[in-house]
Coordinates of C-alpha atoms in Angstrom, one line a residue:
M1 CA 30.2 63.7 -7.6
V2 CA 28.0 64.2 -4.5
V3 CA 29.6 66.1 -1.7
Q4 CA 29.1 64.4 1.7
E5 CA 30.1 65.6 5.1
L6 CA 31.2 62.9 7.7
L7 CA 32.1 63.3 11.3
L8 CA 34.6 60.8 12.6
L9 CA 34.8 60.3 16.3
G10 CA 37.8 58.4 17.4
I11 CA 37.0 56.1 14.3
Y12 CA 40.8 55.6 13.4
K13 CA 41.0 53.6 16.5
E14 CA 39.4 50.8 14.5
I15 CA 41.4 51.7 11.3
S16 CA 44.0 49.2 10.1
C17 CA 45.5 48.2 6.7
C18 CA 42.0 46.9 5.5
G19 CA 40.4 49.9 7.1
L20 CA 42.5 52.2 5.0
H21 CA 41.5 50.7 1.7
S22 CA 37.9 50.7 2.8
I23 CA 37.8 54.4 3.7
A24 CA 39.6 55.1 0.5
A25 CA 36.8 53.3 -1.4
L26 CA 34.3 55.5 0.5
M27 CA 36.1 58.6 -0.4
H28 CA 36.5 57.6 -4.0
S29 CA 32.6 57.2 -4.2
F30 CA 32.0 60.5 -2.7
A31 CA 33.6 64.0 -2.3
C32 CA 33.9 63.9 1.3
I33 CA 34.4 66.5 3.9
C34 CA 35.4 64.8 7.1
L35 CA 36.0 66.2 10.5
Q36 CA 37.7 64.2 13.2
I37 CA 37.5 64.8 16.9
D38 CA 39.6 63.1 19.4
M39 CA 41.4 64.3 22.6
D40 CA 43.9 61.4 22.7
T41 CA 47.6 61.4 21.9
I42 CA 49.5 58.6 20.4
E43 CA 51.0 56.1 22.9
V44 CA 53.5 53.3 22.2
S45 CA 50.9 50.7 23.1
N46 CA 48.8 52.0 20.2
L47 CA 51.2 50.9 17.6
N48 CA 50.5 47.3 17.3
R49 CA 46.8 47.8 16.4
Q50 CA 46.5 51.3 15.0
F51 CA 48.4 51.2 11.7
L52 CA 48.2 54.8 10.9
F53 CA 50.7 55.6 13.6
R54 CA 54.5 55.0 13.7
Q55 CA 57.1 55.4 16.5
S56 CA 57.9 58.9 15.5
H57 CA 54.3 59.8 16.1
V58 CA 54.3 58.9 19.8
G59 CA 53.1 62.0 21.8
Q60 CA 51.4 63.7 18.9
S61 CA 47.5 64.2 18.3
K62 CA 45.8 61.1 17.0
A63 CA 43.4 63.2 14.9
K64 CA 46.1 65.2 13.1
V65 CA 48.4 62.3 12.4
A66 CA 45.4 60.4 11.0
R67 CA 44.5 63.3 8.8
D68 CA 48.0 63.5 7.5
A69 CA 48.2 59.8 6.8
V70 CA 44.9 59.7 4.8
L71 CA 45.9 62.7 2.8
R72 CA 49.0 61.1 1.5
F73 CA 46.8 58.7 -0.7
R74 CA 43.6 60.8 -0.9
P75 CA 44.9 64.4 -1.3
H76 CA 41.6 65.8 -2.8
I77 CA 39.6 65.1 0.5
S78 CA 38.9 67.9 2.9
I79 CA 39.7 66.7 6.5
T80 CA 39.6 69.0 9.5
P81 CA 41.2 67.4 12.7
Y82 CA 40.1 68.5 16.2
H83 CA 42.4 67.7 19.1
A84 CA 39.5 68.1 21.5
N85 CA 36.9 66.5 23.7
V86 CA 33.7 65.8 21.8
K87 CA 31.8 66.8 25.1
D88 CA 33.1 70.4 24.7
S89 CA 30.2 72.9 24.4
N90 CA 31.3 74.1 20.9
F91 CA 30.5 70.6 19.5
N92 CA 26.7 71.2 20.0
V93 CA 23.6 70.2 18.2
D94 CA 24.0 72.8 15.6
F95 CA 27.5 71.5 14.9
F96 CA 26.2 67.9 14.4
K97 CA 23.5 69.0 12.1
Q98 CA 26.0 69.9 9.3
F99 CA 27.0 66.3 8.7
N100 CA 25.3 63.5 6.7
V101 CA 26.4 60.7 9.1
I102 CA 28.4 60.4 12.2
L103 CA 30.8 57.5 12.6
N104 CA 31.5 56.8 16.2
G105 CA 34.4 54.8 17.6
L106 CA 34.9 56.4 21.0
D107 CA 36.1 54.3 23.7
N108 CA 33.9 55.0 26.6
L109 CA 30.2 54.8 27.5
D110 CA 29.8 58.3 28.6
A111 CA 30.9 59.9 25.5
R112 CA 28.9 57.4 23.4
R113 CA 25.9 58.2 25.3
H114 CA 26.6 61.9 24.7
V115 CA 27.0 61.5 21.0
N116 CA 23.9 59.4 20.7
R117 CA 21.8 62.1 22.3
L118 CA 23.3 64.8 20.0
C119 CA 22.6 62.7 16.9
L120 CA 18.9 62.2 18.0
A121 CA 18.6 66.0 18.5
A122 CA 20.2 66.9 15.3
E123 CA 18.4 64.0 13.4
V124 CA 21.6 62.8 12.0
P125 CA 22.2 59.0 11.4
L126 CA 24.7 57.4 13.7
V127 CA 27.0 54.4 12.7
E128 CA 28.3 53.1 16.1
S129 CA 31.2 50.6 16.4
G130 CA 33.5 49.0 18.9
T131 CA 35.9 46.1 19.6
T132 CA 36.9 44.0 22.6
G133 CA 39.6 41.6 21.9
F134 CA 38.2 39.2 19.2
L135 CA 34.5 40.6 19.6
G136 CA 33.3 43.6 17.7
Q137 CA 30.1 45.1 16.4
V138 CA 28.9 47.9 14.0
T139 CA 25.3 49.3 14.6
V140 CA 23.2 51.8 12.7
H141 CA 20.9 54.2 14.6
V142 CA 18.4 56.5 12.8
K143 CA 15.9 58.7 14.9
G144 CA 12.3 57.2 14.8
K145 CA 13.3 54.2 12.6
T146 CA 15.8 52.1 14.6
E147 CA 16.6 51.7 18.2
C148 CA 19.0 54.3 19.6
Y149 CA 22.4 53.5 21.2
E150 CA 20.7 53.6 24.7
C151 CA 17.5 51.5 23.9
Q152 CA 19.2 48.4 25.3
P153 CA 21.0 48.2 28.6
K154 CA 24.8 48.2 28.8
P155 CA 26.6 46.0 31.2
A156 CA 27.0 47.8 34.5
P157 CA 30.6 48.3 35.9
K158 CA 31.5 45.7 38.4
T159 CA 31.0 46.9 42.0
Y160 CA 32.2 45.5 45.2
P161 CA 31.0 45.7 48.9
V162 CA 32.5 48.6 50.7
C163 CA 33.6 46.4 53.6
T164 CA 35.6 44.2 51.2
I165 CA 37.4 47.2 49.6
T166 CA 38.1 48.9 52.9
S167 CA 38.7 46.0 55.3
T168 CA 39.2 42.5 53.7
P169 CA 40.4 42.5 50.1
S170 CA 41.2 39.1 48.7
K171 CA 42.1 39.8 45.1
F172 CA 44.3 42.3 43.4
V173 CA 41.4 44.1 41.8
H174 CA 40.0 45.1 45.4
C175 CA 43.4 46.7 46.0
V176 CA 43.2 48.6 42.7
V177 CA 39.7 49.9 43.6
W178 CA 40.9 50.9 46.9
A179 CA 43.9 52.8 45.6
K180 CA 41.9 54.4 42.7
D181 CA 38.5 55.2 44.3
L182 CA 39.6 55.9 47.8
L183 CA 43.3 56.8 48.2
F184 CA 43.8 58.8 45.0
A185 CA 40.5 60.5 45.2
K186 CA 41.2 61.4 49.0
L187 CA 44.7 62.9 48.2
F188 CA 44.0 64.5 44.9
G189 CA 40.3 64.7 44.3
D190 CA 37.4 66.7 45.8
K191 CA 38.1 67.3 49.5
N192 CA 34.4 67.6 50.2
Q193 CA 33.6 64.2 48.8
D194 CA 32.8 61.4 51.4
N195 CA 35.7 59.1 51.7
D196 CA 36.3 56.3 54.3
L197 CA 40.1 55.3 54.1
N198 CA 40.2 53.9 57.7
V199 CA 39.9 50.1 58.0
R200 CA 37.0 49.5 60.5
S201 CA 37.8 48.3 63.9
N202 CA 36.0 47.6 67.1
D203 CA 36.8 51.1 68.3
A204 CA 35.4 53.4 65.8
A205 CA 36.5 56.5 67.5
R206 CA 40.0 55.2 67.6
S207 CA 40.0 54.0 64.0
S208 CA 39.1 57.5 62.8
K209 CA 41.3 59.4 65.2
N210 CA 42.7 62.5 63.4
A211 CA 41.8 61.0 60.1
D212 CA 41.1 64.1 58.3
D213 CA 44.2 65.7 59.7
V214 CA 46.5 63.0 58.6
F215 CA 45.6 63.8 54.8
E216 CA 46.2 67.5 55.2
W217 CA 49.7 68.6 53.9
G218 CA 51.1 71.5 56.0
E219 CA 52.7 74.3 53.9
N220 CA 56.0 74.1 55.9
E221 CA 56.0 70.2 56.0
D222 CA 58.7 68.5 53.8
I223 CA 56.9 66.8 50.9
E224 CA 58.6 63.5 51.4
Q225 CA 57.8 63.5 55.1
Y226 CA 54.2 64.1 54.2
G227 CA 54.3 61.1 51.8
R228 CA 55.8 58.9 54.6
R229 CA 53.1 60.0 57.0
I230 CA 50.4 59.0 54.5
Y231 CA 52.2 55.7 53.7
D232 CA 52.5 55.0 57.5
H233 CA 48.8 55.7 58.2
V234 CA 47.2 53.7 55.4
F235 CA 49.4 50.8 55.2
G236 CA 50.5 50.6 58.8
Y237 CA 48.3 52.3 61.3
N238 CA 45.1 51.3 59.6
I239 CA 46.1 47.6 59.3
E240 CA 46.9 47.5 63.0
Q241 CA 43.5 48.9 63.8
A242 CA 41.9 46.2 61.5
L243 CA 43.8 43.5 63.3
S244 CA 42.2 44.6 66.7
N245 CA 38.9 43.1 65.5
E246 CA 39.9 39.5 66.1
E247 CA 36.5 38.2 64.9
T248 CA 37.1 39.5 61.3
W249 CA 40.3 37.1 61.0
K250 CA 39.0 33.9 62.5
N251 CA 38.6 32.4 58.9
R252 CA 41.0 34.8 57.0
N253 CA 44.7 35.2 56.7
K254 CA 45.7 38.3 58.8
P255 CA 47.4 41.3 57.0
R256 CA 50.6 42.7 58.1
P257 CA 51.2 46.4 58.8
I258 CA 53.8 47.9 56.5
Y259 CA 55.6 51.1 57.6
C260 CA 57.8 53.1 55.3
R261 CA 60.9 53.1 57.6
D262 CA 60.9 49.3 57.4
V263 CA 61.0 49.2 53.7
L264 CA 62.7 52.4 52.6
P265 CA 65.5 53.9 54.9
D266 CA 65.9 57.6 54.9
I267 CA 69.2 57.5 53.2
M268 CA 67.8 55.6 50.3
T269 CA 65.2 58.2 49.4
Q270 CA 67.6 61.0 49.8
R271 CA 69.8 59.3 47.3
N272 CA 67.2 58.3 44.9
G273 CA 64.1 60.4 45.2
N274 CA 65.1 64.1 45.5
N275 CA 65.9 64.9 42.0
V276 CA 62.5 66.4 41.3
D277 CA 62.7 69.5 39.0
K278 CA 59.6 71.4 38.5
T279 CA 58.6 71.5 34.8
D280 CA 55.8 73.1 32.8
D281 CA 55.5 70.0 30.7
L282 CA 53.2 68.0 32.9
S283 CA 53.0 65.1 30.6
S284 CA 56.7 64.5 31.3
A285 CA 56.1 63.9 35.0
S286 CA 56.9 60.3 35.6
A287 CA 57.8 58.4 38.8
M288 CA 59.2 55.6 36.7
A289 CA 61.4 57.9 34.8
S290 CA 62.6 59.6 37.9
L291 CA 63.7 56.3 39.5
G292 CA 65.1 54.6 36.3
L293 CA 62.2 52.1 35.9
K294 CA 61.7 51.4 32.3
N295 CA 59.6 48.3 31.6
P296 CA 55.8 48.6 32.6
Q297 CA 55.5 44.9 32.4
D298 CA 57.9 44.3 35.2
I299 CA 56.5 43.4 38.6
W300 CA 58.1 45.9 41.1
C301 CA 59.2 44.5 44.6
L302 CA 57.9 46.1 47.6
M303 CA 60.8 48.6 47.9
E304 CA 60.4 49.7 44.2
N305 CA 56.5 50.1 44.8
T306 CA 57.4 52.2 48.0
K307 CA 59.8 54.4 46.0
V308 CA 57.2 54.9 43.1
F309 CA 54.5 55.7 45.7
I310 CA 56.7 58.4 47.4
E311 CA 58.0 59.8 44.1
A312 CA 54.6 60.0 42.5
L313 CA 53.1 61.9 45.3
K314 CA 56.1 64.2 45.4
L315 CA 55.6 64.9 41.6
F316 CA 51.9 65.6 42.0
F317 CA 52.5 68.1 44.8
T318 CA 55.6 69.7 43.0
N319 CA 54.6 69.7 39.4
R320 CA 50.8 69.6 39.4
R321 CA 50.0 71.4 42.7
K322 CA 47.2 73.5 40.9
E323 CA 45.3 70.5 39.8
I324 CA 45.1 69.0 43.4
G325 CA 41.5 69.0 44.6
N326 CA 40.0 68.6 41.1
L327 CA 41.8 65.5 39.8
S328 CA 40.0 62.2 39.0
F329 CA 41.8 59.1 37.9
D330 CA 42.4 58.9 34.2
K331 CA 44.0 55.8 32.7
D332 CA 45.9 58.0 30.2
D333 CA 47.5 60.0 33.1
L334 CA 50.9 58.1 33.5
L335 CA 51.5 59.6 36.9
A336 CA 48.1 58.6 38.2
V337 CA 48.6 55.2 36.9
E338 CA 52.0 54.9 38.6
F339 CA 50.6 56.0 42.0
V340 CA 47.6 53.7 41.9
T341 CA 49.7 50.7 40.8
A342 CA 52.2 51.3 43.6
A343 CA 49.5 51.9 46.2
A344 CA 47.6 48.7 45.1
N345 CA 50.8 46.6 45.2
I346 CA 51.6 47.8 48.8
R347 CA 48.2 46.9 49.9
A348 CA 48.4 43.7 48.2
A349 CA 51.6 42.8 49.8
S350 CA 50.0 43.6 53.3
F351 CA 47.1 41.2 52.5
N352 CA 49.2 38.5 51.0
I353 CA 47.9 39.0 47.5
P354 CA 50.3 38.6 44.5
L355 CA 51.6 41.7 43.1
Q356 CA 51.0 42.8 39.5
S357 CA 52.9 45.0 36.9
L358 CA 51.9 48.5 36.0
F359 CA 50.6 47.2 32.7
E360 CA 48.2 44.8 34.3
A361 CA 47.2 47.3 37.0
K362 CA 46.3 49.9 34.3
G363 CA 44.2 47.4 32.5
I364 CA 42.2 46.8 35.6
A365 CA 41.9 50.3 36.7
G366 CA 40.8 51.5 33.3
N367 CA 38.7 48.6 32.5
I368 CA 40.9 48.0 29.5
V369 CA 40.5 44.9 27.2
H370 CA 43.6 44.9 25.0
A371 CA 42.7 45.2 21.2
V372 CA 43.3 42.8 18.4
A373 CA 44.4 44.3 15.0
T374 CA 42.4 41.8 12.9
T375 CA 39.3 42.6 14.7
N376 CA 39.7 46.2 14.3
A377 CA 40.4 45.8 10.6
I378 CA 37.2 43.8 10.2
V379 CA 35.1 46.3 12.1
A380 CA 36.6 49.3 10.0
G381 CA 35.4 47.5 6.9
L382 CA 31.9 47.1 8.3
I383 CA 31.8 50.7 9.4
V384 CA 32.4 51.8 5.7
I385 CA 29.8 49.4 4.4
E386 CA 27.1 50.8 6.6
A387 CA 28.2 54.4 6.1
I388 CA 27.8 53.9 2.2
K389 CA 24.2 52.6 2.8
V390 CA 23.5 55.7 5.0
L391 CA 24.8 58.1 2.4
K392 CA 22.8 56.3 -0.4
K393 CA 19.8 56.3 1.8
D394 CA 19.5 52.5 1.4
T395 CA 17.6 51.9 4.5
E396 CA 16.4 48.6 3.6
S397 CA 19.9 47.3 3.8
Y398 CA 20.9 48.5 7.1
R399 CA 22.4 45.9 9.2
M400 CA 23.7 45.5 12.9
T401 CA 26.7 43.2 12.4
Y402 CA 28.5 41.3 15.2
C403 CA 32.0 39.8 15.0
L404 CA 32.3 36.6 16.9
E405 CA 35.3 35.0 18.4
H406 CA 34.3 31.6 17.1
P407 CA 32.3 30.4 14.1
S408 CA 28.6 30.0 14.6
K409 CA 26.9 28.0 11.7
K410 CA 30.1 28.6 9.9
M411 CA 30.0 32.3 10.2
L412 CA 32.3 34.7 12.1
L413 CA 30.0 37.7 11.2
M414 CA 26.4 37.8 12.4
P415 CA 24.3 40.4 10.5
V416 CA 21.0 41.4 12.1
E417 CA 18.4 43.8 10.9
P418 CA 18.0 46.9 13.1
F419 CA 15.1 47.1 15.5
E420 CA 12.5 49.7 16.2
P421 CA 13.0 52.1 19.0
N422 CA 12.4 50.7 22.4
K423 CA 9.2 52.2 23.7
S424 CA 10.7 52.0 27.2
C425 CA 13.8 54.0 26.3
C426 CA 14.0 57.2 28.3
V427 CA 16.3 58.9 25.7
C428 CA 14.5 58.3 22.4
S429 CA 11.1 57.5 23.6
E430 CA 11.1 59.9 26.7
T431 CA 9.6 57.2 29.0
P432 CA 9.7 58.3 32.6
L433 CA 12.0 56.6 35.0
S434 CA 11.5 55.4 38.6
L435 CA 14.0 56.0 41.4
E436 CA 13.8 54.2 44.8
I437 CA 15.7 56.3 47.3
N438 CA 15.7 57.3 51.1
T439 CA 14.6 60.9 50.7
H440 CA 15.2 61.6 54.3
R441 CA 18.8 60.5 54.2
S442 CA 20.1 60.9 50.7
K443 CA 21.4 64.4 49.7
L444 CA 20.8 66.1 46.4
W445 CA 24.6 65.7 45.8
D446 CA 24.1 61.9 45.8
F447 CA 21.4 62.2 43.3
V448 CA 23.4 64.3 41.0
E449 CA 26.6 62.3 41.1
K450 CA 25.2 58.7 41.3
I451 CA 22.1 59.1 39.1
V452 CA 22.2 62.2 36.9
K453 CA 25.8 62.0 36.0
A454 CA 26.8 58.3 36.5
K455 CA 23.7 56.6 35.3
L456 CA 22.1 59.1 32.8
G457 CA 25.4 60.5 31.5
M458 CA 24.3 64.1 31.8
N459 CA 27.2 66.6 31.7
S460 CA 25.4 69.9 32.5
P461 CA 22.3 69.0 34.3
L462 CA 19.3 71.2 35.3
I463 CA 16.9 69.6 38.0
M464 CA 13.5 70.9 38.5
H465 CA 10.7 70.0 40.9
A466 CA 7.4 71.5 39.3
T467 CA 8.4 75.1 38.7
A468 CA 11.2 75.2 41.3
L469 CA 14.8 75.0 40.1
L470 CA 16.8 72.9 42.5
Y471 CA 20.2 72.7 40.6
E472 CA 21.8 74.1 37.6
V473 CA 25.2 74.1 35.9
G474 CA 26.3 76.8 33.5
D475 CA 29.0 79.5 32.8
D476 CA 26.4 82.2 32.8
L477 CA 25.3 81.8 36.5
E478 CA 25.6 84.6 39.0
E479 CA 27.7 84.1 42.1
D480 CA 24.6 84.1 44.3
E481 CA 23.0 81.4 42.1
I482 CA 26.1 79.1 42.3
A483 CA 26.2 79.5 46.1
N484 CA 22.4 78.6 46.4
Y485 CA 22.7 75.6 44.3
N486 CA 25.9 74.4 46.0
A487 CA 24.0 74.8 49.3
N488 CA 21.2 72.7 47.9
L489 CA 23.6 69.9 47.0
E490 CA 24.4 69.5 50.7
K491 CA 20.7 69.1 51.7
V492 CA 18.8 65.9 52.0
L493 CA 16.1 65.6 49.4
S494 CA 13.1 66.0 51.9
E495 CA 14.6 69.3 53.1
L496 CA 15.2 71.1 49.9
P497 CA 13.4 74.4 49.3
S498 CA 10.9 72.4 47.3
P499 CA 10.9 69.1 49.2
V500 CA 11.5 65.9 47.2
T501 CA 9.5 63.1 48.9
G502 CA 7.9 59.9 47.7
G503 CA 5.6 60.5 44.9
T504 CA 7.5 63.5 43.7
M505 CA 8.3 63.8 39.8
L506 CA 11.6 65.4 39.1
T507 CA 12.6 66.8 35.7
V508 CA 16.2 66.5 34.6
E509 CA 17.5 68.3 31.6
D510 CA 20.8 68.6 29.8
L511 CA 20.7 71.7 27.6
Q512 CA 23.9 70.8 25.6
Q513 CA 22.5 67.2 24.7
E514 CA 18.9 68.5 24.4
F515 CA 17.9 65.6 26.6
T516 CA 15.1 65.8 29.1
C517 CA 14.0 62.9 31.5
N518 CA 11.3 62.7 34.1
I519 CA 12.0 60.6 37.2
H520 CA 9.3 59.4 39.6
I521 CA 10.6 59.3 43.2
K522 CA 9.7 56.4 45.5
H523 CA 10.8 56.6 49.1
R524 CA 12.5 53.6 50.5
E525 CA 14.0 53.1 54.0
E526 CA 16.7 50.4 53.6
F527 CA 19.0 49.1 51.1
D528 CA 21.2 46.0 50.8
E529 CA 24.8 47.3 51.1
E530 CA 26.2 44.6 49.0
K531 CA 23.7 44.4 46.2
E532 CA 22.6 48.0 46.2
P533 CA 25.9 49.9 47.1
D534 CA 24.7 53.2 45.9
G535 CA 21.7 53.3 48.3
M536 CA 19.3 53.9 45.5
V537 CA 17.9 51.9 42.5
L538 CA 17.0 53.4 39.1
S539 CA 14.5 51.5 36.9
G540 CA 12.2 51.8 34.1
W541 CA 14.5 52.1 31.0
T542 CA 16.5 48.9 30.9
Q543 CA 13.8 46.6 29.3
A544 CA 11.1 47.0 26.7
L545 CA 7.5 47.0 27.6
P546 CA 5.7 43.7 26.6
E547 CA 3.5 44.0 23.5
K548 CA 2.3 40.3 23.4
K549 CA 2.1 38.1 26.4
D550 CA 2.6 35.0 24.3
A551 CA 5.4 36.3 22.0
K552 CA 8.4 35.5 24.2
T553 CA 11.8 36.4 22.9
S554 CA 14.0 33.4 22.0
N555 CA 17.1 34.6 23.5
G556 CA 18.9 31.4 22.5
N557 CA 18.4 32.3 19.0
G558 CA 20.9 34.8 17.6
A559 CA 18.7 36.3 14.9
S560 CA 15.8 36.8 17.3
T561 CA 16.9 39.8 19.4
S562 CA 20.0 42.0 19.8
K563 CA 19.9 41.3 23.4
S564 CA 21.1 37.7 22.7
L565 CA 24.0 38.9 20.7
P566 CA 27.4 40.0 22.1
T567 CA 27.2 43.1 24.1
K568 CA 28.5 46.4 22.9
P569 CA 32.3 45.9 23.2
G570 CA 32.9 49.6 23.7
N571 CA 31.5 49.3 27.2
T572 CA 32.6 45.8 28.2
E573 CA 34.4 45.5 31.4
I574 CA 38.0 44.1 31.6
D575 CA 37.0 40.6 32.9
T576 CA 33.9 40.0 30.9
E577 CA 33.6 38.5 27.5
V578 CA 30.6 36.9 25.8
K579 CA 30.7 33.7 23.8
E580 CA 29.4 33.5 20.2
I581 CA 25.8 32.6 19.5
S582 CA 25.6 28.9 19.1
D583 CA 22.3 28.1 17.6
G584 CA 19.3 29.4 15.5
T585 CA 21.1 31.8 13.3
V586 CA 19.8 32.6 9.8
S587 CA 21.6 33.3 6.6
P588 CA 23.4 36.7 6.4
G589 CA 21.3 39.4 5.0
T590 CA 18.0 37.5 5.0
K591 CA 14.9 39.2 6.2
R592 CA 13.2 37.4 9.1
K593 CA 9.5 37.4 10.0
L594 CA 7.8 36.7 13.3
S595 CA 6.5 33.4 11.8
E596 CA 10.1 32.1 11.4
F597 CA 10.4 32.0 15.2
S598 CA 6.8 31.6 16.4
D599 CA 3.6 30.3 15.1
G600 CA 1.6 32.6 17.3
S601 CA 1.0 29.9 19.9
P602 CA 2.7 30.0 23.3
V603 CA 6.1 28.5 23.1
D604 CA 8.5 27.6 25.9
H605 CA 11.8 29.1 25.3
S606 CA 13.2 28.4 28.7
S607 CA 15.7 25.9 27.2
D608 CA 16.8 28.4 24.7
V609 CA 17.3 31.1 27.4
D610 CA 19.3 28.5 29.6
E611 CA 21.4 27.7 26.6
T612 CA 22.2 31.3 25.8
R613 CA 23.1 32.0 29.5
N614 CA 25.3 28.8 29.7
N615 CA 27.0 30.0 26.4
K616 CA 28.3 33.2 28.1
K617 CA 32.0 32.7 28.3
I618 CA 33.1 33.7 31.8
Q619 CA 36.8 34.7 32.4
K620 CA 38.2 34.3 35.8
H621 CA 40.3 37.0 37.3
D622 CA 43.2 36.4 39.7
D623 CA 41.2 33.8 41.5
E624 CA 39.2 30.7 40.7
D625 CA 36.1 32.4 42.4
E626 CA 36.2 35.6 40.6
L627 CA 33.3 35.4 38.2
V628 CA 31.9 38.3 36.3
M629 CA 28.7 37.8 34.3
L630 CA 26.7 40.0 32.1
D631 CA 23.2 40.1 33.5
H632 CA 21.2 41.8 30.9
W633 CA 19.8 38.8 29.0
D634 CA 16.0 39.1 29.9
S635 CA 14.0 36.0 29.3
D636 CA 10.8 38.2 29.6
M637 CA 11.6 40.5 26.8
S638 CA 9.0 40.7 24.1
K639 CA 9.9 40.2 20.5
K640 CA 10.7 43.6 18.9
Q641 CA 8.9 44.7 15.8
R642 CA 10.8 44.6 12.5
L643 CA 11.3 47.7 10.5
P644 CA 9.0 48.0 7.6

């Protein structure tokens, strides 16, 4: 029996009853040595869709419980669980090289990109998978033979104009973004990060009066009084300042200022909110538990939201003081979710927006689309089918398979042959990118956070201009080097020791991922605040280079290109869903030639493109006019070349 080594990354998130039998079959065919990596612990909400787990497992490591479950019916298999983050430095390229195949079921885009780059560097096949509601997919990625995970663009997270978030919210999602990205970040995140929590008024000086001082907690100040002061400033004073701009409210409903004293008398918080005991078990800190609120699907009234807001803030400063200044919102951090839910609801009440439960707020804040067990079961089986092909080196049979919500040509599963690597991909084809940015206004910090980390997914970047090293991250740096790089972060690009201006070529590298990217800088003076909120535009890697001018892609045909198929569900936003492919499919498993779609003469596919775009199923969120559409269907994409 052949010994095969597999690395499973969060893959049991897709495992259900069918998945267990599928993996058992895989393990029966090969003597498998499996390693599982996952940093998650089991939550009650996992139990309805992840059938390896039981009520008694809540709070335990997913990786360890999954190992124990599988060993009960396949005791001869060697499985090593890691309760860890796959982005930890010890899971490097050498670690990945020991495996025959990587099976990835991680639940966020950043981690998927990281794994994709490690697999490319290690030259190990990757089987990607994901589900979103009734949609799912399994894809195979082999260096040099198929497109990598990043060859095709992923739907960008929904963004909102700053003025809408800070001044004129009209939907609950606006309140959640404000609570998560502004208030939570201001109170518990990096103090040096720019953050405007003050609603704009005609008198800018008045609107920002003592703004920074308001958020500073004095050492001798009672924590509850501090919480009330924050509450009054953001929900009371700021709203009053917004109302002073009468022009803003001519065609809008005016918000109402809310002060803590009007909602929660002192005697009430003294009776209900002072029983806060400091504990070493950070996971047990919960405002809901302290206040006796049990059901996360209940919609709290304004008084309950106010209590949760004050209590959560107290728990952060009492139990988790050491983390303050370094926290970022995490949907799996219960206390963070409680605080954001309460803050969003109080703001919603001020702007006459319907309140929502913690369950709903968490879904919005974490971009969560709730899973369906049957979809997970189907995808689990597909993962194993492709893994067996990889282990048998049956490259001719590789398929990218998409699970649809509704039948198309009487099929719910849409198999498609893998495509060649995208020659414009900056990851596997090393194609340079282009960045439009105001080099006289944007700082190096903006470039690092908004482009290098957020767009390119690098964790430990190194940035060079010619031979000059502008920025580096690492544990082996000297103190003077760290101080020098931190100083560079605060400088605008054109004032760096090696100035970055229009025409500059920057080299950005992540040593852990063994990923290098060249970025051509183009200076641009102005940006549209609503359409280009980052103040910079990265381009050059989101579409393939044309190979034949007359070989247009038939995006209305599901078999023609992966771009016309459902997007990768692992990265789908909460209020986005794609409808099934409706026409032009071929029989599952059949090989398709270019002649099947084009006779070589120019063909007008505009109707096909329109049909595909019209077939996108658009969900409405909160309001009739809240539409979110995936915008990466490109009618000018050239037909990709088939694998030999």
